[in-house]
C-alpha cells in the first residue's frame, strides 16, 4: 500500500457524539430532513466501525417547543382538525418521526423529545444548569426590548405570529418573523419590514418587555480566533467559515444612493462612510451596535429606508410564551420560559444524559473532554445558531476568562457539518415551499431505504444545492428517461449484487461452498488497501459524495475481474482459485466501505461469508485478508445461497 498515505492517516477521536438538527414537532419528516439524517447516520455508523461502537453515541430528538409549533397547533384546533392537547399534538408527530427514521435504518441510540418522555427531566435540568452558569458568572443582562402586540386581539405575539420582510441586505425573504427570517438572519423586532399579525391581519404595535440576553459581541475576538482554528485545523467547509465571519463584522447599515445627501445632513452617531463604484447603495459602518441602533432610529424617523448587515446582536435566551422550558426564577424576573433556539442547542446534551441514564457528570466525558469530539450535522440555514450562538454560549459558560483552547471539564466546540439545500423539482425542500417536498414516508412507496440512502449520500449536498427529482413524482419526467434517484443505488442492486452472487454460485457449484485457500495477489491487495485509505481520508474531510464515486469504480472492477476469470468456465485450477481469492478480497473491501451506506445488504454479505460481523466491520482489521476472519484454519465454508436471493433488493414497483 501507499506508505505515505499509511503514515498520514487522519486522526479520529477516542469518543464521539454524532447529532443532527432537530425536526420541529409540528410536522412529519420530508426529503430535506431525511438527507441530513442519512448523512449523520453514515458518519455514526462509520465511526462505530472506525473507533468502536462503545465509543460513539448518536442522538437526536424532536424539537417540541417554539412558536411554529404553538401556531401550528392553534390553527389546527381553531379549524377543528385536532382536538387533543399540545402534548398530544407534538407526541403524535414525534412518534411518526421516530417510526420513519427507523424505516430508513437511521441508527440513533436515542431519539428523544424535549417536552416529554425519558429526556424531559434531563432537558429541564440541563436548561437550568446552563442558565445558572451564565447567571452566576454575570454573563446575562436584562434588556427591555420591543415585542409585537396585536391590539385587535389584545395579546403579545410570539415569533411566528408576525410575518414581514427580512431587513438584511441582499436577503429577499418574505418569510420573516418577529426577530428571524427563514434564512436564519437575526435582527431586532423593530427592524422587521412591513410586519403583519397572523391572528388579525393587522399591523401590530411594538411594546416594551423584559428578557434575558447574552452579549455575543463580547466574544467577537474569541470567535474570530476560533474561526481561524477551524480554517487551519479542521475539515469545516470553507463557505461555512466565510458565512460565520460575516456575523463578526462591525455593525453596518446599507442605504440607497438617492438618500445620501439627506443622510449626510443628519446628526448620526460616529460612522465610517463606504462607497463602491457601480453599486446602487452606500454603507455606513459603526464601532458599536448601540450606535447602529440609534442611527436606525434616526433614519426611520426621517422616513429613510435602509437595510442592516450581519453583526453580533444580543442573543435572546428567554421568552414570554407559556409553552416552553421553564427558566429558573430570579429576584429580578419570574415566570419566563426559554426561547426555543438556545434550549435546542443544548438539547443533544440532554439526550446524551438520557441515553446514559446519567444523573451526574458522566456526560462530560463526551461533551467536555479533549479526547472526544462532537459532530453536528445541520442544514445551512442553521449555521448562525450552531456556529455563532452555540459557541458564544459555550464560551460564556467558562466563567471569567474564557478561551478557545477549551480545558477538560468545559463544553467543547462542535464540529459543524453543514449541508446545502435539497431542491425538490428545483425548489428548496421546505414545508413552506410553494412546491411541498415529498414526505420521507411517501418515498418508500417507490424506493427501498437503501436506494434513497445511496442517492442522497452520492449527492454533493455539502457544497451545492442538489436536485432531488424522483421520476414517479416528477410530472415533467419523460417515460423513457432513467430515474435519477436510482443511479447510485444501482451500484448495489445491480453491480455489487451481481458480483457477490456470481462468486457464491461458483463456490456452490464447483467448490462445495468452500473458499479455496491462498493469499491475495499483491496488486489486488495494494489496490484494496489504498482504496480503504483514500475513503478514510475522504470521510474525515466530509467528502462523502466522493466516497461513492470512488466505490463506483472499485465495485465495477470486481465484476470486470470476475468476468475475465470465469469466461472459459474452468475451475479448481491454481489460476481459478487465485482469482476467487482475489475477487473475495475485493468484495471484502467494498463491503466494509459500503457498510455505512447500505448497512443491511452489507451485513447480509458478512452473514453469508460466515464471518463474525463485529470483527469483520471493525477497522482495526481493515487491511486483513478475508482468511483472517475464517472460523476454521482450513476448509472455510460460506452459507449456501439459494437461487434469486438478492443482497441489495430493488423496490417491488421496479420489478417489471
XYZ file of C-alpha atoms in Angstrom:
656
model
C 0.000 0.000 0.000
C 0.994 3.628 -0.293
C 3.357 4.203 2.664
C 2.802 7.977 2.664
C -0.959 7.504 2.960
C -0.468 4.931 5.703
C 1.779 7.226 7.772
C -0.551 10.200 7.301
C -3.863 8.606 8.185
C -6.341 11.109 9.662
C -6.873 11.195 13.400
C -10.220 10.305 14.891
C -11.262 10.956 18.496
C -11.325 8.376 21.256
C -15.043 9.061 21.749
C -17.617 10.858 19.629
C -21.104 12.315 19.798
C -22.985 12.495 16.492
C -26.178 14.511 16.257
C -28.447 16.203 13.712
C -30.512 19.358 13.638
C -33.775 18.597 15.407
C -37.013 18.431 13.401
C -39.869 20.553 14.731
C -42.690 18.770 16.493
C -45.353 20.237 14.211
C -44.656 18.119 11.134
C -43.541 14.827 9.686
C -40.172 14.389 8.003
C -39.714 15.421 4.371
C -36.872 14.661 1.970
C -34.806 17.620 3.231
C -34.861 16.330 6.823
C -34.071 12.869 5.520
C -30.901 13.984 3.749
C -29.428 15.419 6.967
C -30.308 12.313 8.966
C -28.858 9.972 6.356
C -25.575 11.898 6.358
C -25.324 11.895 10.154
C -26.229 8.198 10.253
C -23.475 7.441 7.719
C -20.958 9.170 9.958
C -22.173 7.496 13.155
C -22.026 4.066 11.512
C -18.555 4.762 10.106
C -17.263 5.919 13.494
C -18.665 2.821 15.203
C -16.655 0.721 12.761
C -13.614 3.001 12.950
C -13.257 3.701 16.703
C -15.585 1.091 18.236
C -19.331 1.068 18.793
C -18.974 1.653 22.550
C -17.141 4.898 21.792
C -19.918 6.515 19.726
C -23.245 7.967 20.847
C -25.702 9.050 18.153
C -28.602 11.112 19.499
C -31.255 13.483 18.284
C -34.867 14.232 19.033
C -37.998 16.206 18.331
C -37.798 19.945 18.956
C -41.032 20.240 20.911
C -41.198 23.908 21.840
C -41.298 27.184 19.967
C -43.768 29.449 18.265
C -44.027 27.465 14.968
C -45.397 24.518 16.930
C -47.695 26.635 19.056
C -49.024 28.443 15.987
C -49.500 25.209 14.027
C -51.374 23.672 16.935
C -53.561 26.773 17.346
C -54.582 26.751 13.687
C -55.483 23.050 13.755
C -57.599 23.434 16.887
C -59.364 26.534 15.530
C -60.169 24.699 12.291
C -61.416 21.713 14.353
C -58.861 19.413 12.699
C -57.325 18.498 16.062
C -58.902 18.238 19.493
C -56.160 16.977 21.802
C -53.644 18.852 23.958
C -50.465 20.381 22.582
C -48.536 17.470 24.124
C -50.792 15.080 22.188
C -50.110 17.070 19.025
C -46.334 17.039 19.413
C -46.165 13.428 20.581
C -48.099 12.271 17.535
C -45.561 13.936 15.257
C -42.645 12.652 17.355
C -43.885 9.076 17.124
C -44.256 9.431 13.355
C -40.762 10.886 13.003
C -39.258 8.098 15.096
C -41.014 5.390 13.081
C -39.919 6.828 9.721
C -36.302 7.176 10.849
C -36.305 3.514 11.851
C -37.676 2.562 8.422
C -34.657 4.248 6.824
C -32.248 2.398 9.136
C -31.232 5.597 10.940
C -29.332 4.003 13.818
C -29.961 6.529 16.594
C -29.080 5.398 20.086
C -31.825 7.710 21.304
C -34.429 9.781 19.501
C -35.900 11.775 22.334
C -38.241 14.688 22.849
C -37.540 17.886 24.730
C -41.045 18.165 26.247
C -41.961 14.639 27.360
C -40.693 11.119 27.858
C -37.354 9.966 29.224
C -35.427 13.032 28.029
C -37.671 15.751 29.514
C -36.343 15.767 33.106
C -32.767 15.766 31.821
C -33.544 18.622 29.445
C -35.238 20.680 32.156
C -32.225 20.166 34.433
C -29.667 20.904 31.712
C -31.519 24.104 30.790
C -31.398 25.245 34.419
C -27.720 24.225 34.628
C -26.772 26.375 31.612
C -28.858 29.326 32.797
C -27.390 29.237 36.306
C -23.821 29.019 34.988
C -24.401 32.075 32.831
C -26.307 33.965 35.511
C -23.917 33.202 38.376
C -20.917 34.356 36.329
C -22.650 37.636 35.449
C -22.874 36.896 31.735
C -26.592 37.615 31.344
C -28.200 41.008 31.086
C -31.828 42.024 31.304
C -32.884 44.022 28.291
C -36.126 45.850 27.830
C -36.899 45.242 24.187
C -39.851 45.689 21.928
C -42.254 42.848 21.255
C -45.145 42.877 18.825
C -48.590 43.316 20.339
C -51.878 42.780 18.477
C -54.280 45.473 19.661
C -57.215 43.795 17.950
C -56.802 40.509 19.847
C -55.184 42.150 22.901
C -52.248 39.763 23.061
C -48.473 39.702 22.726
C -47.435 37.834 19.593
C -44.922 35.018 19.545
C -42.278 34.858 16.811
C -44.300 33.045 14.150
C -47.434 35.107 14.721
C -45.751 38.031 12.961
C -44.721 37.985 9.325
C -42.931 40.553 7.216
C -39.854 41.100 5.058
C -36.306 40.492 6.218
C -34.351 43.738 6.806
C -30.981 42.178 5.899
C -29.083 43.451 2.882
C -29.409 41.068 -0.090
C -31.956 38.870 1.695
C -35.139 38.690 -0.325
C -37.051 36.532 2.139
C -40.675 37.462 2.673
C -40.966 34.704 5.269
C -39.504 36.849 8.032
C -40.846 36.620 11.546
C -40.532 38.720 14.703
C -36.754 38.509 15.038
C -35.504 35.996 12.456
C -36.242 35.066 8.849
C -36.418 31.624 7.275
C -32.811 32.063 6.106
C -31.611 32.277 9.722
C -30.893 36.031 9.843
C -31.258 37.600 13.295
C -32.442 41.163 13.855
C -34.335 43.280 16.352
C -38.165 43.281 16.062
C -38.276 46.979 15.197
C -36.178 46.263 12.081
C -38.744 43.900 10.511
C -40.197 45.410 7.333
C -43.993 45.567 6.881
C -44.999 43.409 9.906
C -48.465 41.828 9.935
C -50.162 39.846 12.709
C -51.205 36.360 11.610
C -54.006 36.481 14.191
C -55.816 39.551 12.924
C -54.117 40.530 9.670
C -53.451 43.968 11.164
C -50.168 45.791 11.676
C -49.135 45.114 15.305
C -47.704 47.606 17.772
C -44.339 47.316 19.473
C -44.481 47.270 23.271
C -41.688 47.004 25.808
C -40.994 43.686 27.545
C -38.049 42.324 29.575
C -35.962 39.227 28.852
C -32.509 37.785 29.469
C -29.902 38.254 26.764
C -26.304 37.155 26.203
C -23.982 39.772 24.723
C -22.398 37.815 21.884
C -20.466 40.902 20.852
C -18.273 40.471 23.948
C -16.851 37.319 22.339
C -16.029 38.733 18.903
C -12.276 38.368 19.345
C -12.533 34.818 20.706
C -14.951 33.786 17.979
C -12.542 35.115 15.356
C -9.762 33.084 16.955
C -11.988 30.012 16.923
C -12.798 30.506 13.235
C -9.094 30.780 12.407
C -8.595 27.429 14.119
C -11.496 25.927 12.180
C -9.988 27.133 8.925
C -6.490 25.830 9.663
C -7.086 22.606 11.561
C -10.499 21.132 10.707
C -12.325 19.972 7.576
C -15.092 22.546 8.157
C -16.385 23.672 4.774
C -14.981 26.993 3.616
C -18.354 28.570 2.857
C -19.420 27.835 6.444
C -16.422 29.705 7.835
C -16.999 32.548 5.396
C -20.632 32.898 6.463
C -19.711 32.795 10.141
C -17.144 35.560 9.651
C -19.840 37.800 8.178
C -21.558 37.860 11.579
C -18.355 39.147 13.176
C -18.239 42.297 11.057
C -18.801 45.719 12.567
C -22.433 46.924 12.618
C -23.425 48.252 9.189
C -26.362 49.952 7.507
C -26.964 49.936 3.746
C -28.810 52.870 2.192
C -29.721 53.634 -1.406
C -27.605 56.346 -3.052
C -30.647 58.568 -3.590
C -30.753 59.223 0.187
C -27.071 60.118 0.520
C -27.435 63.899 0.825
C -30.199 63.553 3.405
C -28.163 61.044 5.429
C -25.104 63.316 5.422
C -27.217 66.127 6.823
C -28.375 64.072 9.813
C -26.673 64.061 13.202
C -25.910 60.332 13.323
C -23.534 58.631 15.776
C -19.936 58.439 14.576
C -19.634 56.256 11.479
C -17.432 55.447 8.500
C -18.883 56.043 5.026
C -18.055 53.435 2.393
C -18.931 53.872 -1.280
C -18.238 51.457 -4.115
C -18.380 52.183 -7.828
C -21.411 50.878 -9.696
C -23.286 49.959 -6.511
C -26.806 51.371 -6.020
C -26.216 51.825 -2.297
C -23.611 53.051 0.154
C -22.637 51.698 3.567
C -22.226 53.366 6.939
C -20.204 51.381 9.498
C -20.282 51.814 13.292
C -17.927 50.679 16.028
C -20.760 49.779 18.397
C -24.121 48.095 17.940
C -25.790 50.722 20.133
C -24.651 53.408 17.668
C -26.157 51.497 14.759
C -29.443 51.144 16.623
C -29.525 54.857 17.360
C -28.772 55.620 13.709
C -31.507 53.232 12.589
C -33.982 55.046 14.808
C -32.991 58.413 13.337
C -33.252 57.087 9.777
C -36.703 55.645 10.471
C -37.890 58.920 11.990
C -36.756 60.655 8.812
C -38.512 58.064 6.613
C -35.259 56.876 5.053
C -35.396 53.203 4.067
C -32.370 51.070 4.921
C -31.216 47.525 5.478
C -28.844 46.249 8.113
C -25.844 43.976 7.725
C -24.946 40.877 9.682
C -23.301 41.543 13.017
C -23.404 40.178 16.541
C -26.612 41.299 18.228
C -27.501 40.362 21.813
C -28.773 36.776 21.769
C -32.140 36.362 23.433
C -32.150 33.491 25.893
C -35.679 33.723 27.256
C -39.192 34.373 26.037
C -42.675 35.008 27.285
C -44.802 32.224 25.855
C -46.099 29.585 28.262
C -45.231 26.629 26.004
C -41.532 26.261 26.752
C -38.905 25.046 29.200
C -39.247 26.983 32.446
C -36.450 29.430 33.288
C -35.326 29.449 36.936
C -36.983 32.366 38.698
C -34.676 35.123 39.899
C -35.217 38.089 42.175
C -35.465 40.280 39.053
C -37.774 38.369 36.687
C -40.109 35.429 37.226
C -42.296 33.274 35.022
C -40.135 33.192 31.884
C -39.553 30.290 29.523
C -36.528 29.668 27.331
C -36.642 30.801 23.750
C -36.633 27.609 21.703
C -33.383 28.207 19.820
C -30.974 28.340 22.765
C -32.515 25.369 24.544
C -32.413 23.329 21.344
C -28.651 23.960 21.154
C -28.009 22.049 24.371
C -30.811 19.515 23.837
C -28.324 16.940 22.416
C -26.536 17.073 25.786
C -29.862 16.293 27.468
C -30.405 13.394 25.060
C -26.901 12.112 25.810
C -27.710 12.168 29.527
C -30.995 10.354 28.900
C -29.210 7.670 26.858
C -26.575 7.233 29.572
C -29.256 7.473 32.303
C -26.793 9.922 33.806
C -27.790 11.848 36.911
C -24.236 13.056 37.490
C -21.373 14.217 35.298
C -20.822 11.172 33.066
C -21.954 13.249 30.081
C -18.872 15.445 30.449
C -16.612 12.633 29.238
C -18.387 13.040 25.892
C -19.043 16.799 25.728
C -16.203 18.274 27.791
C -13.155 16.115 27.100
C -10.110 16.735 24.915
C -10.213 13.174 23.586
C -13.847 13.419 22.492
C -15.463 15.154 19.530
C -18.996 16.337 18.807
C -20.165 16.193 15.172
C -23.216 18.350 14.473
C -24.959 17.772 11.111
C -27.157 20.709 10.098
C -28.719 22.493 7.158
C -27.076 25.716 6.028
C -29.989 27.800 7.370
C -28.835 26.978 10.904
C -25.146 27.893 10.596
C -25.599 31.022 12.730
C -27.204 29.162 15.620
C -24.850 26.173 15.801
C -21.820 28.296 14.934
C -22.075 31.743 16.457
C -24.830 31.382 19.076
C -23.857 27.988 20.452
C -20.142 28.817 20.501
C -20.875 32.112 22.256
C -22.935 30.328 24.907
C -20.220 27.691 25.359
C -17.605 30.444 25.813
C -19.805 32.259 28.319
C -20.215 29.133 30.473
C -16.441 29.050 31.040
C -16.562 31.918 33.516
C -14.364 34.991 33.833
C -11.588 34.264 31.316
C -12.972 32.087 28.533
C -10.627 30.607 25.942
C -10.935 28.730 22.665
C -8.331 26.276 23.993
C -11.114 24.639 25.963
C -9.882 22.875 29.114
C -11.284 19.497 30.085
C -14.485 19.913 32.046
C -15.772 22.765 29.874
C -18.073 22.487 26.858
C -16.176 21.748 23.640
C -16.891 23.490 20.375
C -18.730 21.222 17.972
C -17.589 20.242 14.509
C -20.323 21.524 12.219
C -21.060 19.530 9.098
C -23.383 21.851 7.204
C -25.231 20.740 4.085
C -26.844 22.939 1.484
C -30.408 22.590 0.284
C -32.114 19.619 -1.293
C -34.151 21.002 -4.200
C -37.333 19.108 -4.966
C -38.169 19.822 -8.607
C -35.970 22.923 -8.428
C -37.437 24.316 -5.190
C -35.900 24.275 -1.703
C -37.235 21.299 0.255
C -39.232 23.184 2.862
C -42.696 22.767 4.315
C -43.388 26.417 3.491
C -42.436 25.996 -0.180
C -44.978 26.573 -2.956
C -43.994 23.089 -4.130
C -44.127 20.992 -0.940
C -41.407 18.327 -0.870
C -42.339 14.656 -0.679
C -42.636 13.202 2.786
C -39.935 10.690 3.686
C -42.594 8.085 4.385
C -44.200 8.525 0.962
C -40.909 7.873 -0.865
C -40.976 4.295 0.421
C -43.858 3.614 -1.983
C -41.315 3.853 -4.832
C -37.845 3.122 -3.405
C -36.137 0.953 -0.836
C -34.445 2.728 2.080
C -31.016 1.714 0.773
C -31.723 3.186 -2.674
C -32.606 6.538 -1.069
C -29.595 6.347 1.258
C -27.170 5.733 -1.612
C -28.691 8.514 -3.724
C -28.590 11.148 -1.004
C -25.072 10.232 0.092
C -23.889 10.396 -3.503
C -25.179 13.951 -3.952
C -22.684 16.761 -3.343
C -25.057 18.453 -0.912
C -22.115 19.511 1.237
C -21.090 22.132 -1.306
C -24.026 22.702 -3.646
C -27.793 22.808 -3.662
C -28.667 19.467 -5.215
C -31.729 18.413 -7.210
C -33.995 15.690 -5.913
C -36.255 14.656 -8.782
C -37.804 11.229 -8.219
C -39.282 10.176 -11.532
C -42.606 8.882 -10.114
C -43.220 12.321 -8.548
C -41.991 14.459 -11.436
C -44.857 15.470 -13.755
C -42.346 16.614 -16.385
C -40.393 13.354 -16.497
C -40.283 11.533 -19.821
C -41.439 7.882 -19.721
C -38.169 6.857 -21.388
C -35.760 8.654 -19.079
C -33.853 6.913 -16.306
C -34.926 7.715 -12.777
C -32.059 9.843 -11.360
C -32.774 8.625 -7.836
C -31.782 5.076 -8.849
C -28.311 5.947 -10.180
C -26.272 5.402 -7.009
C -28.447 2.578 -5.720
C -27.932 0.599 -8.928
C -24.266 0.267 -7.962
C -25.538 -2.079 -5.269
C -28.765 -3.568 -6.677
C -27.084 -4.337 -9.995
C -23.289 -4.299 -9.840
C -22.210 -5.468 -6.369
C -25.237 -7.724 -6.033
C -24.296 -9.476 -9.282
C -20.631 -9.793 -8.330
C -21.322 -11.391 -4.938
C -23.956 -13.771 -6.278
C -21.713 -14.848 -9.165
C -18.806 -15.762 -6.906
C -21.025 -17.507 -4.350
C -22.789 -19.591 -7.014
C -19.416 -20.716 -8.392
C -18.347 -21.695 -4.865
C -21.553 -23.694 -4.501
C -21.402 -25.437 -7.879
C -17.677 -26.181 -8.078
C -16.252 -25.945 -4.528
C -18.993 -27.352 -2.261
C -19.450 -23.858 -0.753
C -15.838 -23.888 0.423
C -13.435 -20.987 -0.221
C -10.148 -22.128 -1.825
C -7.006 -21.433 0.186
C -4.399 -18.906 -0.842
C -3.084 -15.390 -0.293
C -4.380 -12.349 -2.145
C -2.313 -11.187 -5.127
C -0.015 -8.299 -4.273
C -1.542 -5.936 -6.845
C -5.125 -6.677 -5.728
C -4.156 -6.242 -2.061
C -2.434 -2.927 -2.776
C -5.385 -1.562 -4.742
C -7.826 -2.546 -1.991
C -5.708 -1.146 0.828
C -5.189 2.152 -0.978
C -8.940 2.365 -1.605
C -9.514 1.941 2.142
C -7.008 4.698 2.936
C -8.472 7.032 0.306
C -12.032 6.572 1.577
C -10.962 7.015 5.197
C -9.402 10.367 4.312
C -12.443 11.434 2.298
C -14.818 10.593 5.141
C -12.664 12.513 7.616
C -12.762 15.504 5.267
C -16.577 15.271 4.928
C -16.421 14.406 1.224
C -18.900 11.572 1.397
C -20.106 12.006 -2.188
C -16.549 11.376 -3.417
C -16.515 8.111 -1.446
C -19.476 6.990 -3.571
C -17.623 7.948 -6.748
C -14.530 6.003 -5.705
C -16.580 2.974 -4.732
C -18.353 3.104 -8.085
C -15.091 2.486 -9.918
C -13.815 -0.079 -7.433
C -17.018 -2.162 -7.351
C -17.314 -2.186 -11.142
C -13.764 -3.552 -11.299
C -14.885 -6.552 -9.223
C -17.248 -7.602 -11.990
C -14.643 -6.988 -14.692
C -12.142 -9.065 -12.741
C -14.517 -11.987 -12.245
C -15.918 -11.952 -15.784
C -12.363 -12.226 -17.147
C -11.673 -15.072 -14.730
C -14.798 -17.088 -15.496
C -15.148 -16.683 -19.242
C -13.650 -20.130 -20.018
C -15.627 -21.827 -17.201
C -12.655 -23.826 -15.906
C -12.435 -24.119 -12.116
C -10.387 -25.897 -9.434
C -7.135 -24.820 -11.060
C -4.443 -22.745 -9.315
C -5.286 -19.784 -11.575
C -9.037 -20.023 -10.919
C -8.538 -20.471 -7.184
C -6.292 -17.415 -7.070
C -8.891 -15.441 -8.975
C -11.602 -16.370 -6.477
C -9.409 -15.404 -3.515
C -8.660 -12.048 -5.160
C -12.299 -11.401 -6.016
C -13.420 -12.179 -2.487
C -10.848 -9.745 -1.114
C -12.252 -7.030 -3.367
C -15.758 -7.912 -2.140
C -14.495 -7.702 1.441
C -13.115 -4.176 0.847
C -16.264 -2.992 -0.939
C -18.469 -4.455 1.798
C -16.502 -2.778 4.602
C -16.523 0.634 2.913
C -20.197 0.372 1.938
C -21.365 -0.638 5.410
C -22.375 2.923 6.484
C -24.158 3.450 3.147
C -26.178 0.248 2.796
C -25.951 -1.464 6.194
C -28.494 -4.254 5.752
C -27.137 -5.529 2.445
C -23.513 -5.457 3.555
C -24.308 -7.226 6.832
C -26.126 -9.880 4.808
C -22.926 -10.415 2.776
C -20.963 -10.874 6.017
C -23.567 -13.389 7.205
C -23.222 -15.425 4.005
C -19.419 -15.244 4.202
C -19.927 -16.905 7.585
C -17.723 -14.459 9.492
C -18.123 -12.612 12.767
C -19.748 -9.297 11.736
C -18.359 -7.252 14.602
C -14.844 -8.395 13.816
C -15.357 -8.101 10.060
C -16.540 -4.466 10.179
C -14.002 -3.404 12.816
C -11.414 -1.110 11.205
C -8.690 -2.490 13.446
C -8.699 -5.357 10.961
C -9.389 -3.329 7.813
C -6.210 -4.441 5.987
C -6.529 -8.114 6.881
C -7.164 -10.714 4.187
C -10.519 -12.475 4.240
C -8.899 -15.617 5.648
C -8.233 -13.694 8.879
C -11.978 -13.869 9.598
C -12.428 -17.607 8.925
C -13.695 -19.759 11.767
C -11.526 -22.692 10.637
C -7.867 -22.810 9.655
C -8.785 -24.831 6.547
C -11.934 -25.508 4.604
C -13.906 -22.373 5.443
C -17.455 -22.780 4.197
C -19.818 -19.965 3.297
C -23.561 -20.128 3.811
C -25.425 -21.748 0.917
C -27.040 -19.154 -1.343
C -30.383 -20.144 -2.826
C -31.342 -19.007 -6.344
C -32.735 -15.500 -6.780
C -31.619 -14.303 -3.352
C -30.532 -10.648 -3.511
C -28.230 -8.880 -1.112
C -29.422 -5.486 -2.343
C -33.061 -5.507 -3.299
C -34.996 -3.375 -5.735
C -38.356 -1.927 -4.806
C -41.289 -4.117 -5.935
C -42.520 -1.271 -8.175
C -39.247 -1.526 -10.154
C -39.600 -5.249 -10.915
C -41.064 -5.331 -14.414
